[in-house]
Amino acid sequence: MSLGIDLENEILAWLPPKSLMRFRCVQKSWNLLFETPNFYKKWRMNMSDCRSDHVIFYEKEPYVTLLSSDNLIHIRSLYYQAIEIKSYGSCNGVFCLSALFWFNSSWFDQLIMWNPVTREVHRIPPTPCLNSGSPLYGFGADDPNSTDFKIVRLHTTYDGTAEVYSLSTKSWIPTQNPPPFTIITRRHNSKFNTLVNGVYHWITNDPDDYNYNGANILCFDFRNNQFGQLIGPAFSYEDYSFLWDDVAEIESSLAYVAYVLQCNSPERVSLKIWVLDQSGWNKEYNINLVSHFHLCGLWKNGTQFFGGYLEGSLTSRDRQGNTICRFDQIPVGFTKYWVHEYMPSIAPLGTRQYIYD
């Protein structure tokens, strides 16, 4: 007995992503259906109340480790002979990564979009701009349900120009409006996901340049391809020595995270977090830790953090410092990592190129 196409599609639109990936091998029409924008938008709306928290570590080896809230779920080889892998964020279940290669006596950087659920990969063509240097990248989309993923490339040297790559057009287009400032002293992306409601964020200066006024935060709105600027929260910098600071998304809001050493107590470090709302920056909480505890990042919308002691295992902890989960497979002593929370998605990239275990 046939259910009818409409009822069949309605049932499929309520299935979790792993089930859909299995079912696409059952029937060719289902495989094609799952890649259509209309089905994706309907499925995305049905899954809007579901959230799966993951932490992703990109180390200096050519592999990516995805860590669920319970255990290590899988390791996938993304690049062969890559010197270094970087992450520029996630959007709607898709990640933007780059790998650095040494090829023909020169460095080569390959950008990709990658969906861990579908294993689909889209390789980004080189920008036609000849501007070299150390660019900043941002990744996002102009709508929560959009599959037109975009990458913004900001040149941090020379004239401070920028370009946007669109998956729908598969091309780079220069932005019409330049960034509000061109002096950028911090030329690396956040270790967290900084895409908040379609706007990507970077800190563009170092703590030595703050002068008690707070960090310069550069913003790029993917909805209109416009740059903007924010100033981070100001506090008494003379009482602390910065270990690191960053911006992050916490419960769909922009957060400023500072990990500092207390000058009056060198054996104590503090994790301070502010969240931006309509009234400005509001301090959410302050956690005091011992200085030899290696803090790796935040988890679960800032309600937990994870880290550990060098040569020990990675642990997740609550705000009181109590251990919640231990990950024996991941050592604390690594240095290259990025932290993202995302909802697994079937968002198509339209390339038919896949990466397998």
Short mmCIF file of C-alpha atoms in Angstrom, two decimals:
data_model
loop_
_atom_site.label_atom_id
_atom_site.label_comp_id
_atom_site.label_asym_id
_atom_site.label_seq_id
_atom_site.Cartn_x
_atom_site.Cartn_y
_atom_site.Cartn_z
CA MET A 1 0.00 0.00 0.00
CA SER A 2 1.34 3.41 -0.98
CA LEU A 3 1.19 6.29 1.50
CA GLY A 4 1.12 8.91 -1.21
CA ILE A 5 3.92 11.31 -2.06
CA ASP A 6 2.74 14.15 0.22
CA LEU A 7 2.33 11.97 3.32
CA GLU A 8 5.59 10.19 2.58
CA ASN A 9 7.47 13.48 2.34
CA GLU A 10 5.83 14.75 5.52
CA ILE A 11 7.02 11.69 7.47
CA LEU A 12 10.52 11.99 6.07
CA ALA A 13 10.67 15.67 7.08
CA TRP A 14 10.39 14.65 10.76
CA LEU A 15 13.22 12.14 10.76
CA PRO A 16 16.61 12.87 12.41
CA PRO A 17 19.58 13.48 10.11
CA LYS A 18 21.24 10.11 10.64
CA SER A 19 18.06 8.31 9.58
CA LEU A 20 17.76 10.45 6.45
CA MET A 21 21.34 9.64 5.50
CA ARG A 22 20.56 5.92 5.74
CA PHE A 23 17.30 6.27 3.82
CA ARG A 24 18.88 8.11 0.89
CA CYS A 25 20.39 4.75 -0.11
CA VAL A 26 16.95 3.11 -0.18
CA GLN A 27 15.40 5.10 -2.98
CA LYS A 28 16.96 7.44 -5.55
CA SER A 29 14.00 9.84 -5.42
CA TRP A 30 14.52 10.25 -1.66
CA ASN A 31 18.18 11.07 -2.19
CA LEU A 32 17.21 13.80 -4.65
CA LEU A 33 14.41 15.02 -2.37
CA PHE A 34 16.74 15.52 0.62
CA GLU A 35 18.88 17.88 -1.45
CA THR A 36 16.07 20.21 -2.49
CA PRO A 37 15.82 23.61 -0.73
CA ASN A 38 12.10 23.20 0.00
CA PHE A 39 12.56 19.89 1.79
CA TYR A 40 15.55 21.23 3.72
CA LYS A 41 13.64 24.30 4.93
CA LYS A 42 10.68 22.18 6.05
CA TRP A 43 12.98 19.68 7.79
CA ARG A 44 14.89 22.52 9.44
CA MET A 45 11.69 24.03 10.83
CA ASN A 46 10.63 20.64 12.23
CA MET A 47 14.04 20.22 13.89
CA SER A 48 14.18 23.78 15.30
CA ASP A 49 13.58 22.62 18.88
CA CYS A 50 16.32 19.98 18.69
CA ARG A 51 19.89 20.89 19.51
CA SER A 52 22.88 18.63 19.64
CA ASP A 53 25.93 20.00 21.39
CA HIS A 54 29.32 19.12 19.98
CA VAL A 55 32.82 20.32 20.54
CA ILE A 56 35.21 20.15 17.63
CA PHE A 57 38.98 20.03 17.93
CA TYR A 58 41.21 20.75 14.97
CA GLU A 59 44.74 19.75 15.77
CA LYS A 60 47.96 20.09 13.76
CA GLU A 61 47.43 16.67 12.28
CA PRO A 62 45.25 16.28 9.18
CA TYR A 63 42.20 15.05 11.02
CA VAL A 64 39.21 16.44 12.83
CA THR A 65 37.83 15.13 16.10
CA LEU A 66 34.16 15.60 16.91
CA LEU A 67 33.31 15.22 20.57
CA SER A 68 29.73 14.82 21.73
CA SER A 69 28.48 15.67 25.20
CA ASP A 70 28.99 12.01 26.14
CA ASN A 71 31.94 10.61 24.25
CA LEU A 72 34.16 10.70 21.21
CA ILE A 73 31.88 10.06 18.25
CA HIS A 74 34.21 9.88 15.27
CA ILE A 75 37.44 10.99 13.67
CA ARG A 76 37.47 11.76 9.97
CA SER A 77 40.39 12.37 7.67
CA LEU A 78 39.81 15.64 5.82
CA TYR A 79 43.11 16.37 4.18
CA TYR A 80 46.12 14.41 3.09
CA GLN A 81 49.50 15.82 4.11
CA ALA A 82 48.02 19.03 5.51
CA ILE A 83 50.42 21.02 7.69
CA GLU A 84 47.69 22.74 9.67
CA ILE A 85 43.88 22.82 9.77
CA LYS A 86 41.86 25.88 10.84
CA SER A 87 38.18 26.51 11.45
CA TYR A 88 36.30 29.68 10.58
CA GLY A 89 33.02 28.73 12.19
CA SER A 90 29.83 26.79 11.59
CA CYS A 91 26.42 27.73 10.25
CA ASN A 92 23.30 25.55 9.93
CA GLY A 93 25.34 22.40 10.50
CA VAL A 94 28.03 23.24 7.92
CA PHE A 95 31.64 24.16 8.74
CA CYS A 96 34.17 26.33 6.96
CA LEU A 97 37.70 24.94 7.22
CA SER A 98 41.06 25.60 5.66
CA ALA A 99 44.20 23.52 5.35
CA LEU A 100 47.73 24.74 4.85
CA PHE A 101 49.94 22.80 2.42
CA TRP A 102 53.55 23.10 1.28
CA PHE A 103 53.42 22.57 -2.48
CA ASN A 104 56.03 23.32 -5.17
CA SER A 105 58.22 25.31 -2.77
CA SER A 106 55.35 27.56 -1.65
CA TRP A 107 52.48 27.63 0.84
CA PHE A 108 49.00 26.81 -0.42
CA ASP A 109 45.77 27.39 1.54
CA GLN A 110 42.65 25.39 0.57
CA LEU A 111 39.24 26.54 1.85
CA ILE A 112 36.30 24.14 2.04
CA MET A 113 32.74 23.95 3.29
CA TRP A 114 32.07 20.62 5.03
CA ASN A 115 28.90 18.97 6.32
CA PRO A 116 29.86 16.22 8.84
CA VAL A 117 26.44 14.53 8.54
CA THR A 118 26.25 14.22 4.76
CA ARG A 119 30.08 14.12 4.45
CA GLU A 120 29.73 16.47 1.50
CA VAL A 121 32.55 18.90 0.73
CA HIS A 122 32.62 22.04 -1.38
CA ARG A 123 36.09 23.33 -2.28
CA ILE A 124 36.33 27.11 -2.50
CA PRO A 125 38.14 28.48 -5.57
CA PRO A 126 40.96 30.99 -5.01
CA THR A 127 39.98 34.62 -4.81
CA PRO A 128 40.81 36.64 -7.95
CA CYS A 129 42.26 39.36 -5.73
CA LEU A 130 46.07 39.35 -5.71
CA ASN A 131 46.25 40.84 -2.21
CA SER A 132 48.46 38.64 -0.05
CA GLY A 133 49.16 38.81 3.66
CA SER A 134 47.16 37.32 6.54
CA PRO A 135 43.43 37.54 5.77
CA LEU A 136 40.62 37.13 8.27
CA TYR A 137 37.72 34.88 7.30
CA GLY A 138 34.11 34.73 8.45
CA PHE A 139 31.43 32.17 7.64
CA GLY A 140 27.64 32.38 7.73
CA ALA A 141 24.38 32.82 5.84
CA ASP A 142 21.78 35.54 5.58
CA ASP A 143 18.95 33.37 6.96
CA PRO A 144 18.75 30.59 9.62
CA ASN A 145 17.17 28.26 7.06
CA SER A 146 19.32 29.28 4.10
CA THR A 147 21.61 26.94 2.22
CA ASP A 148 23.34 29.82 0.46
CA PHE A 149 26.42 29.76 2.67
CA LYS A 150 28.86 32.65 2.41
CA ILE A 151 32.48 33.37 3.28
CA VAL A 152 33.83 36.87 3.85
CA ARG A 153 37.55 37.44 3.33
CA LEU A 154 39.04 40.55 4.92
CA HIS A 155 42.51 41.68 3.90
CA THR A 156 44.33 42.78 7.05
CA THR A 157 47.15 44.48 5.19
CA TYR A 158 47.28 47.17 2.51
CA ASP A 159 43.87 48.78 1.97
CA GLY A 160 41.62 46.69 4.20
CA THR A 161 39.34 45.59 1.37
CA ALA A 162 37.03 42.57 1.58
CA GLU A 163 35.30 40.02 -0.66
CA VAL A 164 32.35 37.66 -0.22
CA TYR A 165 32.05 34.16 -1.66
CA SER A 166 28.53 32.81 -2.20
CA LEU A 167 27.72 29.11 -2.57
CA SER A 168 24.77 29.93 -4.85
CA THR A 169 26.92 31.83 -7.37
CA LYS A 170 30.19 29.99 -6.63
CA SER A 171 32.12 33.23 -7.06
CA TRP A 172 33.87 35.99 -5.10
CA ILE A 173 32.42 39.52 -5.17
CA PRO A 174 34.10 42.61 -3.62
CA THR A 175 32.09 44.27 -0.84
CA GLN A 176 30.74 47.74 -1.60
CA ASN A 177 31.52 49.19 1.81
CA PRO A 178 34.96 48.91 3.48
CA PRO A 179 35.44 48.05 7.19
CA PRO A 180 35.15 50.99 9.63
CA PHE A 181 38.88 50.81 10.39
CA THR A 182 41.94 49.36 8.69
CA ILE A 183 44.43 48.92 11.56
CA ILE A 184 44.20 45.27 12.59
CA THR A 185 46.84 43.91 14.97
CA ARG A 186 45.15 40.60 15.84
CA ARG A 187 45.12 38.48 12.70
CA HIS A 188 43.57 35.21 13.78
CA ASN A 189 39.99 34.04 14.16
CA SER A 190 38.22 33.18 17.38
CA LYS A 191 38.48 29.65 18.78
CA PHE A 192 34.70 29.84 19.29
CA ASN A 193 31.80 30.25 16.90
CA THR A 194 31.12 34.00 16.67
CA LEU A 195 28.21 33.98 14.20
CA VAL A 196 25.24 35.54 16.03
CA ASN A 197 21.96 36.10 14.18
CA GLY A 198 23.67 36.35 10.81
CA VAL A 199 26.51 38.60 12.04
CA TYR A 200 30.12 37.40 12.31
CA HIS A 201 32.55 38.94 14.83
CA TRP A 202 36.33 39.30 15.24
CA ILE A 203 38.49 40.99 17.90
CA THR A 204 40.95 43.05 15.88
CA ASN A 205 43.41 44.32 18.49
CA ASP A 206 45.46 42.88 21.34
CA PRO A 207 44.97 43.51 25.08
CA ASP A 208 48.05 45.76 25.16
CA ASP A 209 46.16 48.14 22.85
CA TYR A 210 42.91 48.33 24.83
CA ASN A 211 43.85 51.39 26.94
CA TYR A 212 41.01 50.63 29.39
CA ASN A 213 38.44 51.13 26.63
CA GLY A 214 37.73 47.51 25.78
CA ALA A 215 38.51 45.42 22.72
CA ASN A 216 37.70 46.52 19.17
CA ILE A 217 35.15 44.07 17.74
CA LEU A 218 34.66 44.07 13.99
CA CYS A 219 31.29 42.82 12.72
CA PHE A 220 30.11 41.63 9.32
CA ASP A 221 26.38 41.24 8.62
CA PHE A 222 25.77 38.53 6.00
CA ARG A 223 22.21 39.78 5.51
CA ASN A 224 23.37 43.00 3.83
CA ASN A 225 27.14 42.48 3.42
CA GLN A 226 27.85 45.45 5.70
CA PHE A 227 30.64 45.94 8.25
CA GLY A 228 30.12 47.41 11.71
CA GLN A 229 32.03 47.93 14.93
CA LEU A 230 31.53 47.26 18.65
CA ILE A 231 33.64 48.00 21.72
CA GLY A 232 34.06 45.26 24.30
CA PRO A 233 33.33 45.76 28.00
CA ALA A 234 35.76 47.94 29.93
CA PHE A 235 37.04 46.84 33.32
CA SER A 236 40.06 47.43 35.52
CA TYR A 237 42.80 45.96 33.36
CA GLU A 238 45.51 47.01 35.83
CA ASP A 239 44.32 44.33 38.28
CA TYR A 240 44.79 41.52 35.78
CA SER A 241 47.25 40.10 33.30
CA PHE A 242 45.56 38.68 30.19
CA LEU A 243 46.11 35.03 29.32
CA TRP A 244 43.63 35.31 26.45
CA ASP A 245 40.32 36.88 25.53
CA ASP A 246 37.79 36.11 22.84
CA VAL A 247 34.23 36.55 21.63
CA ALA A 248 31.68 33.73 21.48
CA GLU A 249 28.01 32.98 20.94
CA ILE A 250 26.07 32.15 24.11
CA GLU A 251 22.32 31.47 23.78
CA SER A 252 22.08 33.43 20.51
CA SER A 253 23.83 36.46 22.01
CA LEU A 254 27.36 37.81 21.63
CA ALA A 255 29.59 37.19 24.63
CA TYR A 256 33.02 38.54 25.57
CA VAL A 257 35.24 36.03 27.37
CA ALA A 258 38.39 36.99 29.30
CA TYR A 259 40.74 34.50 30.94
CA VAL A 260 43.01 36.53 33.22
CA LEU A 261 45.68 36.12 35.88
CA GLN A 262 44.98 37.97 39.13
CA CYS A 263 47.93 40.30 39.81
CA ASN A 264 47.41 40.26 43.58
CA SER A 265 47.26 36.46 43.63
CA PRO A 266 49.52 34.91 40.95
CA GLU A 267 48.30 31.40 41.75
CA ARG A 268 44.70 32.27 40.84
CA VAL A 269 43.17 32.81 37.41
CA SER A 270 39.68 34.04 36.62
CA LEU A 271 37.27 33.34 33.78
CA LYS A 272 35.07 36.41 33.21
CA ILE A 273 32.14 36.49 30.78
CA TRP A 274 29.96 39.39 29.64
CA VAL A 275 26.89 39.01 27.38
CA LEU A 276 25.67 41.80 25.11
CA ASP A 277 21.99 42.75 25.17
CA GLN A 278 19.98 45.87 24.35
CA SER A 279 21.26 47.64 27.47
CA GLY A 280 24.92 46.88 26.74
CA TRP A 281 27.45 44.47 28.21
CA ASN A 282 26.27 42.62 31.33
CA LYS A 283 28.62 40.49 33.39
CA GLU A 284 27.24 36.98 33.64
CA TYR A 285 29.66 35.26 35.96
CA ASN A 286 33.21 35.04 37.28
CA ILE A 287 34.96 31.70 37.93
CA ASN A 288 38.18 31.46 39.92
CA LEU A 289 40.59 28.64 39.10
CA VAL A 290 44.10 27.62 40.06
CA SER A 291 46.76 28.87 37.64
CA HIS A 292 47.98 25.44 36.52
CA PHE A 293 44.48 24.48 35.30
CA HIS A 294 44.52 24.71 31.49
CA LEU A 295 41.21 26.19 30.33
CA CYS A 296 40.32 25.08 26.80
CA GLY A 297 36.93 26.69 26.29
CA LEU A 298 33.21 26.99 27.02
CA TRP A 299 30.44 24.51 26.40
CA LYS A 300 26.66 24.24 26.54
CA ASN A 301 25.92 27.94 26.11
CA GLY A 302 28.45 28.97 28.74
CA THR A 303 26.97 26.88 31.56
CA GLN A 304 29.99 24.57 31.46
CA PHE A 305 33.67 24.90 30.64
CA PHE A 306 36.25 22.29 29.85
CA GLY A 307 39.95 21.89 30.35
CA GLY A 308 42.24 20.08 32.72
CA TYR A 309 45.72 19.74 34.06
CA LEU A 310 48.64 19.28 31.69
CA GLU A 311 49.35 15.65 30.85
CA GLY A 312 45.90 14.78 32.18
CA SER A 313 42.59 14.07 30.47
CA LEU A 314 40.15 16.64 29.24
CA THR A 315 37.17 17.20 31.54
CA SER A 316 33.97 19.22 31.36
CA ARG A 317 32.99 21.09 34.55
CA ASP A 318 30.16 23.19 35.86
CA ARG A 319 30.51 26.78 37.06
CA GLN A 320 31.46 25.56 40.54
CA GLY A 321 34.34 23.53 39.10
CA ASN A 322 32.73 20.13 39.62
CA THR A 323 33.67 17.49 37.04
CA ILE A 324 30.74 16.41 34.86
CA CYS A 325 32.40 14.28 32.20
CA ARG A 326 35.90 13.02 31.46
CA PHE A 327 37.24 12.44 27.94
CA ASP A 328 40.20 10.11 28.27
CA GLN A 329 40.83 10.07 24.51
CA ILE A 330 41.74 13.78 24.37
CA PRO A 331 44.92 15.06 26.08
CA VAL A 332 44.91 18.56 27.57
CA GLY A 333 48.31 19.54 26.23
CA PHE A 334 47.24 20.29 22.64
CA THR A 335 47.37 23.88 21.39
CA LYS A 336 45.37 23.97 18.15
CA TYR A 337 41.64 23.69 18.73
CA TRP A 338 38.34 25.41 17.99
CA VAL A 339 35.10 25.04 19.87
CA HIS A 340 31.67 25.06 18.22
CA GLU A 341 28.18 24.08 19.26
CA TYR A 342 25.95 23.15 16.37
CA MET A 343 22.87 21.22 15.33
CA PRO A 344 23.66 18.43 12.82
CA SER A 345 22.05 19.21 9.51
CA ILE A 346 21.36 17.78 6.06
CA ALA A 347 22.09 21.13 4.37
CA PRO A 348 23.19 20.33 0.80
CA LEU A 349 26.34 21.81 -0.70
CA GLY A 350 25.51 20.77 -4.26
CA THR A 351 28.91 19.31 -5.13
CA ARG A 352 28.57 15.51 -5.05
CA GLN A 353 32.05 15.42 -3.48
CA TYR A 354 32.30 13.42 -0.26
CA ILE A 355 34.80 12.49 2.43
CA TYR A 356 34.66 9.03 3.93
CA ASP A 357 36.26 7.47 6.98
#
